[in-house]
C-alpha atoms as an extended CHARMM CRD file, in Angstrom:
* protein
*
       124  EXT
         1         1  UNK       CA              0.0000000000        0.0000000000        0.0000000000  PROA      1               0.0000000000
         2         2  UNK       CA              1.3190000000        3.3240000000       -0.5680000000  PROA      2               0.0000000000
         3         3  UNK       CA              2.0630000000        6.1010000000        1.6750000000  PROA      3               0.0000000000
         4         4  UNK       CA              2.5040000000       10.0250000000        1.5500000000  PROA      4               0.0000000000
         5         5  UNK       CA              6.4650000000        9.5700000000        0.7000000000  PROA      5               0.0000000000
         6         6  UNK       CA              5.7000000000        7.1310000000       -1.7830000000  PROA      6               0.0000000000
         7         7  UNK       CA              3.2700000000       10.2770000000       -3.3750000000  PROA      7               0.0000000000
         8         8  UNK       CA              5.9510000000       12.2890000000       -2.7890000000  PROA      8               0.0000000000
         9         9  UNK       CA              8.4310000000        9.9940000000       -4.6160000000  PROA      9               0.0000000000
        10        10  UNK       CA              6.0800000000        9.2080000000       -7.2370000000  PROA      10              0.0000000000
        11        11  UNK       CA              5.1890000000       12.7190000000       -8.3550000000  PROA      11              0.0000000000
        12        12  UNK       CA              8.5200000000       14.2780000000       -8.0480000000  PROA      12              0.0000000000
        13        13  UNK       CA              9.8940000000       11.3960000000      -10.6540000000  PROA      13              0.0000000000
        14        14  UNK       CA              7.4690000000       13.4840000000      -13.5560000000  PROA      14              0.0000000000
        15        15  UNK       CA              9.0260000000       15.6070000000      -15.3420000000  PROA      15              0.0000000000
        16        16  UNK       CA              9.2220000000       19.5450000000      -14.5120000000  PROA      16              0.0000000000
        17        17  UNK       CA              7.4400000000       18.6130000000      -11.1270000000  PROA      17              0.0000000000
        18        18  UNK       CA              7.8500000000       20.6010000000       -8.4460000000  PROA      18              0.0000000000
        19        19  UNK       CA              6.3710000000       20.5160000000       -4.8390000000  PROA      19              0.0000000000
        20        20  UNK       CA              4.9190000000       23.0600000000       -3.3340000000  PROA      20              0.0000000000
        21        21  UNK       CA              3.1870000000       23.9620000000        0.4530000000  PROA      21              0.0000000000
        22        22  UNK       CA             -0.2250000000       25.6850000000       -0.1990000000  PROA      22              0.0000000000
        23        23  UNK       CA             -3.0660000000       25.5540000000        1.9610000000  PROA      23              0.0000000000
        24        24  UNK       CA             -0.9510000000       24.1420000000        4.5490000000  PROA      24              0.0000000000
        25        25  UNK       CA             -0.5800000000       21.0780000000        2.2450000000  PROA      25              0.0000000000
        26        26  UNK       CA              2.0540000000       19.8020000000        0.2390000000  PROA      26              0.0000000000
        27        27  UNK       CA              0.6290000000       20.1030000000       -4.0230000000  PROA      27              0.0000000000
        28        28  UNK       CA              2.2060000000       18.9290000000       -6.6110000000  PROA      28              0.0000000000
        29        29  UNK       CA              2.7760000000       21.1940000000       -9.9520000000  PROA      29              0.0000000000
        30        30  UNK       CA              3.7720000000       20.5440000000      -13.7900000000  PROA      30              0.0000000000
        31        31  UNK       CA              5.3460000000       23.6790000000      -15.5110000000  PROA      31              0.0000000000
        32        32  UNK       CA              3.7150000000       25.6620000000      -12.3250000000  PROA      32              0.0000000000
        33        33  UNK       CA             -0.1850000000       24.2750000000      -12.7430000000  PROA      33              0.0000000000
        34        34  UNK       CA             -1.3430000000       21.9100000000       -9.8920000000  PROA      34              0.0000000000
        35        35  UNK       CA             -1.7520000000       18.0340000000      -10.9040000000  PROA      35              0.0000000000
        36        36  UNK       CA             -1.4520000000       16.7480000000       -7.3360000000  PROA      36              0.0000000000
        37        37  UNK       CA             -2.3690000000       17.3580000000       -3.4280000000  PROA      37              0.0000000000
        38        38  UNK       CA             -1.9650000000       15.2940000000       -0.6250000000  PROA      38              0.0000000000
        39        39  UNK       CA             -4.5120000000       16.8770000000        1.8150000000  PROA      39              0.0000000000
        40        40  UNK       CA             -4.8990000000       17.0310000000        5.2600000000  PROA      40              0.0000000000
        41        41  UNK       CA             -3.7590000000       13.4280000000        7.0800000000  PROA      41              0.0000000000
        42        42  UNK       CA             -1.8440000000       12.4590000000        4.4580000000  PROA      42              0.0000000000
        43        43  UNK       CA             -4.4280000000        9.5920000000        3.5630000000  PROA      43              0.0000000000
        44        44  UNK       CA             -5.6490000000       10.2600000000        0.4550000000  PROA      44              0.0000000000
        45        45  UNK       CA             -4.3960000000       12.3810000000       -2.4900000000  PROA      45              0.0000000000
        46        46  UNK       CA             -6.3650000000       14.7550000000       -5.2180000000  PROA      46              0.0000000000
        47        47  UNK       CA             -6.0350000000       14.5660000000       -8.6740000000  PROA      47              0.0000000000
        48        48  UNK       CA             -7.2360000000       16.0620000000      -11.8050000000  PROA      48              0.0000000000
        49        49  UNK       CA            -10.1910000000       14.2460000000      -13.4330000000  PROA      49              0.0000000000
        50        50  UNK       CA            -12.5180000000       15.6950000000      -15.6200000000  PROA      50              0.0000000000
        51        51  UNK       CA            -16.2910000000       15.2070000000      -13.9310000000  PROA      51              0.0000000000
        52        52  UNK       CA            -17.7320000000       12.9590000000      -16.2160000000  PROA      52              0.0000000000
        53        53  UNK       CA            -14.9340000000       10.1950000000      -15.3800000000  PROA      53              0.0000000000
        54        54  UNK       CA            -14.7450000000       11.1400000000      -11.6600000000  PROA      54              0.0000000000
        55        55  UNK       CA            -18.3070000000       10.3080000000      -11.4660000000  PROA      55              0.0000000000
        56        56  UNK       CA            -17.9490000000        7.2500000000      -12.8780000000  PROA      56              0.0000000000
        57        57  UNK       CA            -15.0410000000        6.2000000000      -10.6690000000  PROA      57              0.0000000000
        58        58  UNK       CA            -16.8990000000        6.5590000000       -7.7230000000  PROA      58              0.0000000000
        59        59  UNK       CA            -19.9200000000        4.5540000000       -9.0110000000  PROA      59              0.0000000000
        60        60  UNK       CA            -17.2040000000        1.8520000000       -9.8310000000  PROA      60              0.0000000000
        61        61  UNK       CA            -15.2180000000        2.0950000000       -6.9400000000  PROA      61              0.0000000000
        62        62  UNK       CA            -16.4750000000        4.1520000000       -3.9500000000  PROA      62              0.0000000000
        63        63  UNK       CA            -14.1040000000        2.4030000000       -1.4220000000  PROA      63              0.0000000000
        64        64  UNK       CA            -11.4380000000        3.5790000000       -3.4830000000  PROA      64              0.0000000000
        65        65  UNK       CA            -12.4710000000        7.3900000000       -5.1870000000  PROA      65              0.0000000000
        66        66  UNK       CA            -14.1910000000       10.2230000000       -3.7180000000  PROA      66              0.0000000000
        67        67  UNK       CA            -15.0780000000       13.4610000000       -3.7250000000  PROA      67              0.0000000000
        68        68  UNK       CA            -14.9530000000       15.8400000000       -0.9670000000  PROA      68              0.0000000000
        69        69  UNK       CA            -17.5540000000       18.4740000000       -0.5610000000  PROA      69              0.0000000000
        70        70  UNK       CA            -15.1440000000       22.0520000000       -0.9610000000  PROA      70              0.0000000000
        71        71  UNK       CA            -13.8550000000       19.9190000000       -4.9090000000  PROA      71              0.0000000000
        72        72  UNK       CA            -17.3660000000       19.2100000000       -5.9610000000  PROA      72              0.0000000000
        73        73  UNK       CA            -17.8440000000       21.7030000000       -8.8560000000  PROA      73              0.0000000000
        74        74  UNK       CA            -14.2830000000       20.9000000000       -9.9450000000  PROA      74              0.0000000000
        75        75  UNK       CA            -12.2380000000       18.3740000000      -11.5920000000  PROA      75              0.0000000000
        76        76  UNK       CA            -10.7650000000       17.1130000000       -8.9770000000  PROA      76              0.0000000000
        77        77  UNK       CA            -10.8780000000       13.5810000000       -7.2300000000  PROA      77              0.0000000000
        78        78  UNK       CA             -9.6810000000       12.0420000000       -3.9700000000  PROA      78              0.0000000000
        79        79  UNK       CA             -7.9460000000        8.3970000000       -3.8720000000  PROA      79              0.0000000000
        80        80  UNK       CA             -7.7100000000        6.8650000000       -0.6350000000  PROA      80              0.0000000000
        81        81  UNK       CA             -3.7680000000        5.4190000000       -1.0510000000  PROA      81              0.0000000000
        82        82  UNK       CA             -5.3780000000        2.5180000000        1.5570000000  PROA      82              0.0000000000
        83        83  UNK       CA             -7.1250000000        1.3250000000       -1.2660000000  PROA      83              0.0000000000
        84        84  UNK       CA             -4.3330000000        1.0490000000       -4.2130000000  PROA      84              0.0000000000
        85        85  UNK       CA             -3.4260000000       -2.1680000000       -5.2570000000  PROA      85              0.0000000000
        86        86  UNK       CA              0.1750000000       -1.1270000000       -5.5540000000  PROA      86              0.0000000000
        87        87  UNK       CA              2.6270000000        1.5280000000       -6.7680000000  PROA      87              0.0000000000
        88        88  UNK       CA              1.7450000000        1.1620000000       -9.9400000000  PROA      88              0.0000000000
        89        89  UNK       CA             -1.4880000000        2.4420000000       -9.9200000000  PROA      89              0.0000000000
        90        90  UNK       CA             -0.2920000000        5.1840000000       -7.7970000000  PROA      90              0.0000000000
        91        91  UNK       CA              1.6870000000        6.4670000000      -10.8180000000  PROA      91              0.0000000000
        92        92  UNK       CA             -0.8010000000        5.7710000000      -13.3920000000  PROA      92              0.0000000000
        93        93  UNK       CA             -3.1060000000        7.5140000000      -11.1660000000  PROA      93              0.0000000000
        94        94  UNK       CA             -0.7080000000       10.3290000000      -10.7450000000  PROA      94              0.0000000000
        95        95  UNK       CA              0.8900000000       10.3000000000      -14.8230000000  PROA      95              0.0000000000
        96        96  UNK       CA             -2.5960000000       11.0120000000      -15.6550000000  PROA      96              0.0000000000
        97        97  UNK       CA             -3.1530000000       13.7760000000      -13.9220000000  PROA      97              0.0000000000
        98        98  UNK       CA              0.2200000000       14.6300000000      -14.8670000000  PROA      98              0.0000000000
        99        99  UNK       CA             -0.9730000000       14.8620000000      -18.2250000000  PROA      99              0.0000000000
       100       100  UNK       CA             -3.7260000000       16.9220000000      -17.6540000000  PROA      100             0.0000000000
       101       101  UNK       CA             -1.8660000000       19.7700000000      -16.4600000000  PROA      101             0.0000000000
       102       102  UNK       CA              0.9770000000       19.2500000000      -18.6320000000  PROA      102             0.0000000000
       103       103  UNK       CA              1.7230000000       22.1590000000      -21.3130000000  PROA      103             0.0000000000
       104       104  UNK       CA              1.8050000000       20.5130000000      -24.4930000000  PROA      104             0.0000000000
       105       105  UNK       CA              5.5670000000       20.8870000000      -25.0280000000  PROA      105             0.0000000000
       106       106  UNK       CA              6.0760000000       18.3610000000      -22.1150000000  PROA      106             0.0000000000
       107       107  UNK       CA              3.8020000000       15.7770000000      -23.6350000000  PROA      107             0.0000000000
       108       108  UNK       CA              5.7860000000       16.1800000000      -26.7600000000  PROA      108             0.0000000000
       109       109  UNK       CA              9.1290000000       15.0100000000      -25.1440000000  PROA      109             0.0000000000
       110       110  UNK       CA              7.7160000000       12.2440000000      -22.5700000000  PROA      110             0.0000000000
       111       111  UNK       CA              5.9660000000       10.1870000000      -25.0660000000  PROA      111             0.0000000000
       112       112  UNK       CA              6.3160000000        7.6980000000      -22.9370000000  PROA      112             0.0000000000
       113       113  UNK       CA              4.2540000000        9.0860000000      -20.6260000000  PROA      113             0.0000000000
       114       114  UNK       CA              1.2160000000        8.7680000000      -22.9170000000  PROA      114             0.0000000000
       115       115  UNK       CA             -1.6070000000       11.6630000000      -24.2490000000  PROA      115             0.0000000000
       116       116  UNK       CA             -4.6530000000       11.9610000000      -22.5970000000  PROA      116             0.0000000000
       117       117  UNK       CA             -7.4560000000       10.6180000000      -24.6400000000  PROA      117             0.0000000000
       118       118  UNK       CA            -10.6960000000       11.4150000000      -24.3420000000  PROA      118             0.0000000000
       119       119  UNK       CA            -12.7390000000        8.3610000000      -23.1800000000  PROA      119             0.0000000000
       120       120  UNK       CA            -10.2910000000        6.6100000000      -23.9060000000  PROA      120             0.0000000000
       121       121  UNK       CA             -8.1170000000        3.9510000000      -21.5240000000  PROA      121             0.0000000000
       122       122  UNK       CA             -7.3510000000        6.2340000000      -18.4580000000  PROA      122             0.0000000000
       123       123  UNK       CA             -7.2480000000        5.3570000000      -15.1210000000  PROA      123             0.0000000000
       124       124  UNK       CA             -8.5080000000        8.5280000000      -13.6610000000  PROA      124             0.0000000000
């Protein structure tokens, strides 16, 4: 199961990442545009996800994907890290996001990183 460091870790390993403390909380920014928090306890993380998907993830898995209350008119979900099968899905979880905040120049040089498709295979 992975914890906060492993977030940490994780996230800092994208390219042009950076970590930074706002609202008392560490985030996580591509290129300066938040991809990633790791809110209060250190528990769960946020992530970009546009609605229609995050909706759909918590249908599918409500043990696992959330959304708390102060995020619900954005497009933003929370992942309880308890619930990860490993670190894998914590950085397919996390590339994708990644992606979403990405400036296109970035995608360009980490192809191996993958472009987001739309409803296409994506994790979050």
């Amino acid at each position: 199961m992975p914890d906060a460091e492993d977030v940490r870790r994780v996230a800092l390993s994208l390219p042009d990442t950076a970590e930074k403390i706002a609202w008392s909380m560490p985030t996580f920014r591509v290129a300066g545009k938040m991809f990633a928090t790791l809110p209060e306890d250190e528990t769960s993380i946020a992530v970009r996800c546009p609605k229609e998907e995050r909706d759909e993830l918590v249908l599918a898995e409500p043990d696992k994907f959330w959304i708390a209350d102060h995020e619900a008119g954005f497009a933003w979900v929370r992942v309880r890290l308890t619930a990860l099968e490993d670190e894998t899905e914590l950085h397919d979880i996390l590339a994708d996001s990644w992606r979403q905040a990405a400036p296109s120049r970035l995608l360009e040089s980490y192809p191996e990183l993958g472009l987001p498709t739309a409803g296409g295979d994506r994790r979050v």
